[in-house]
Tab-separated table of C-alpha atoms in Angstrom:
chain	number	residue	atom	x	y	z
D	1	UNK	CA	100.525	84.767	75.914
D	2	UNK	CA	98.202	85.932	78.239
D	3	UNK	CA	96.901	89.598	78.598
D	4	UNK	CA	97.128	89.376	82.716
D	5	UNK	CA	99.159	87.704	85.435
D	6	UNK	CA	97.666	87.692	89.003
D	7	UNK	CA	101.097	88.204	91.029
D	8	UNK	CA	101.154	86.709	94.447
D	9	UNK	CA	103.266	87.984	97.691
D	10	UNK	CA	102.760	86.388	100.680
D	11	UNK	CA	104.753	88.311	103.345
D	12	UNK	CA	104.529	88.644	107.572
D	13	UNK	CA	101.214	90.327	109.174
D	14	UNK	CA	101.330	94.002	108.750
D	15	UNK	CA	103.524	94.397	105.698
D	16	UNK	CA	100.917	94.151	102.982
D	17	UNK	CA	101.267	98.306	102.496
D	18	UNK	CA	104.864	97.854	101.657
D	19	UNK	CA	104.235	95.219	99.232
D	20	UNK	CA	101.438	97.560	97.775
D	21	UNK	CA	103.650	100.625	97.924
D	22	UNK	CA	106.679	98.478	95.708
D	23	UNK	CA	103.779	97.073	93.278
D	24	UNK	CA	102.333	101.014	92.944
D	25	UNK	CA	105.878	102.246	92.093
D	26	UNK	CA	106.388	99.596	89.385
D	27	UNK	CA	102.579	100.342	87.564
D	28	UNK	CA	99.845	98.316	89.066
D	29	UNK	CA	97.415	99.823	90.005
D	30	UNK	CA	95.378	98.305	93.685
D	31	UNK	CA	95.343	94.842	95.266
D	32	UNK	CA	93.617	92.270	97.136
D	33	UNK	CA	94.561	91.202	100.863
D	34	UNK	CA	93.951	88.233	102.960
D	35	UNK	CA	95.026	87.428	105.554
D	36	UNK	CA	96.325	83.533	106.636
D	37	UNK	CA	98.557	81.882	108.793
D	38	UNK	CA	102.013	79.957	107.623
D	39	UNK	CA	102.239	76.542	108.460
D	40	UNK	CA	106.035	76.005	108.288
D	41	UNK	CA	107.622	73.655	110.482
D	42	UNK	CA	111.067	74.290	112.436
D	43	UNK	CA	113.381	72.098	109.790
D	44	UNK	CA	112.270	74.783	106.977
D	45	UNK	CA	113.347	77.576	109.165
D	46	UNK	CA	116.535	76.232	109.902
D	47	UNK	CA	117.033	75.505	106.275
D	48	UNK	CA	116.019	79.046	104.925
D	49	UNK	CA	117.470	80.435	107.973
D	50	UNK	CA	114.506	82.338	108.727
D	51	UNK	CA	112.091	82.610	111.559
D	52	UNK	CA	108.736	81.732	110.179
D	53	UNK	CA	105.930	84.218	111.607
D	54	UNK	CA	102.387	81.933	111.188
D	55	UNK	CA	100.674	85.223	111.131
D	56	UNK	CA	100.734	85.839	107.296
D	57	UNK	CA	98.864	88.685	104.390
D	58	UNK	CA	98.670	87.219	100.788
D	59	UNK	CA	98.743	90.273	98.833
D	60	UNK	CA	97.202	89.601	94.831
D	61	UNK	CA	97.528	91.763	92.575
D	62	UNK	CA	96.383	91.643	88.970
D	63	UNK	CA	98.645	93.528	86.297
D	64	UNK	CA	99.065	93.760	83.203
D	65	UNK	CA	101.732	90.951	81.769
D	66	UNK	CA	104.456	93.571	80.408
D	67	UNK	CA	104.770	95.085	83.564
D	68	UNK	CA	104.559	91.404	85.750
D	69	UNK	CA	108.853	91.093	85.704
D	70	UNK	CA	108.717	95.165	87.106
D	71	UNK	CA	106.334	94.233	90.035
D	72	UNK	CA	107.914	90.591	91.013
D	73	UNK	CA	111.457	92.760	91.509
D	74	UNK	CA	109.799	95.770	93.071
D	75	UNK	CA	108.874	93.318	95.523
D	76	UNK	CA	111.706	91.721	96.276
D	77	UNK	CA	113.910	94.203	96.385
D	78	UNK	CA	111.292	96.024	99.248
D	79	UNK	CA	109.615	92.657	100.472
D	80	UNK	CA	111.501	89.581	99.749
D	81	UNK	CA	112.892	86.978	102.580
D	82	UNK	CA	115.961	89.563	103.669
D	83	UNK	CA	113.350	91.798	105.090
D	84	UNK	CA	111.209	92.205	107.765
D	85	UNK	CA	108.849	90.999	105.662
D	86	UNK	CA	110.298	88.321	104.443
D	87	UNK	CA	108.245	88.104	101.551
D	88	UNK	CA	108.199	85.316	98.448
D	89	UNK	CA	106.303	86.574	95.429
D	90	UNK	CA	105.087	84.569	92.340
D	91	UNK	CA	102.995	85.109	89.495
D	92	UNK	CA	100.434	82.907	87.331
D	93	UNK	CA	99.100	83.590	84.028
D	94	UNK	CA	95.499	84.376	83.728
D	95	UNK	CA	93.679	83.688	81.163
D	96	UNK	CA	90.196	85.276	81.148
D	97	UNK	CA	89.409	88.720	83.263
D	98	UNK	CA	86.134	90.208	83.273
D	99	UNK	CA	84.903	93.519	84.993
D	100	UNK	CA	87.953	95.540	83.805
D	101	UNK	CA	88.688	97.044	80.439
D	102	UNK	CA	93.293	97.617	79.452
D	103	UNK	CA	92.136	101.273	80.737
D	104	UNK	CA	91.857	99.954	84.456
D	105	UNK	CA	88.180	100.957	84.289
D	106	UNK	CA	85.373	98.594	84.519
D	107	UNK	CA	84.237	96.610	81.020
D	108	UNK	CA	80.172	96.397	80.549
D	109	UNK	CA	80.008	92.351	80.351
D	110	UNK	CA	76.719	91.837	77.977
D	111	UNK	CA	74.566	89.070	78.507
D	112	UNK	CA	75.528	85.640	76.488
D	113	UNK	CA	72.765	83.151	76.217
D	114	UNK	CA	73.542	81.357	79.305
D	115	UNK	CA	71.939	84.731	81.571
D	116	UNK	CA	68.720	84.736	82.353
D	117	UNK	CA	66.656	87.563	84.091
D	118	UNK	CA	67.474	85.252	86.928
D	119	UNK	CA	71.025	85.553	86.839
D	120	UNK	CA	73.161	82.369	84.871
D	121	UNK	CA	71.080	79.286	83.509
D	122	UNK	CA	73.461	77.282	86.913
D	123	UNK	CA	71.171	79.254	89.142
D	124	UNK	CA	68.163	77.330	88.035
């Protein structure tokens, strides 16, 4: 089982602080934002019944995976489709993370034998 899941929320422009707020309440700790734009077509709002916004923030946010199931229903409960937000969130394992230690703070990586005083033996 892996250590981390990255959990995904992709919700309307301008709710990514309540999906941050929900996460924060359940234990993560900070997340990434980016913004995109939906591409759904008028037969999937009908179906979901829905209007689809194309203006869109994909909020990821890497937790630990015993608090993933907390997180995914902190944000639907504050995020998911029957809000203004209309949120879906999803999770994937992860299986390697580097730059953070379980403390939150950041993990001194040493130098394998692929580094160089370059950088990585790719950079070559």
């Amino acid at each position: 089982m892996a250590a981390y899941e990255v959990v995904f929320c992709i919700v309307n422009e301008g709710y990514s602080d309540v999906v941050m707020d929900a996460a924060k309440e359940a234990g993560a700790r900070g997340g990434t934002v980016i913004h995109a734009r939906g591409t759904a077509n008028k037969e999937a709002e009908k179906f979901f019944h829905i209007t689809i916004q194309p203006e869109k923030e994909i909020v990821m946010i890497l937790v630990p995976a015993d608090i993933k199931d907390a997180v995914l229903h902190a944000l639907y409960r504050n995020a998911g489709l029957k809000s203004e937000g209309q949120g879906i969130a999803f999770s994937m394992a992860v299986d390697d993370v580097v730059g953070m230690s379980g403390t939150g703070e950041p993990a001194a990586k040493e130098a394998g034998p692929e580094q160089t005083d370059e950088g990585s033996a790719d950079a070559q």
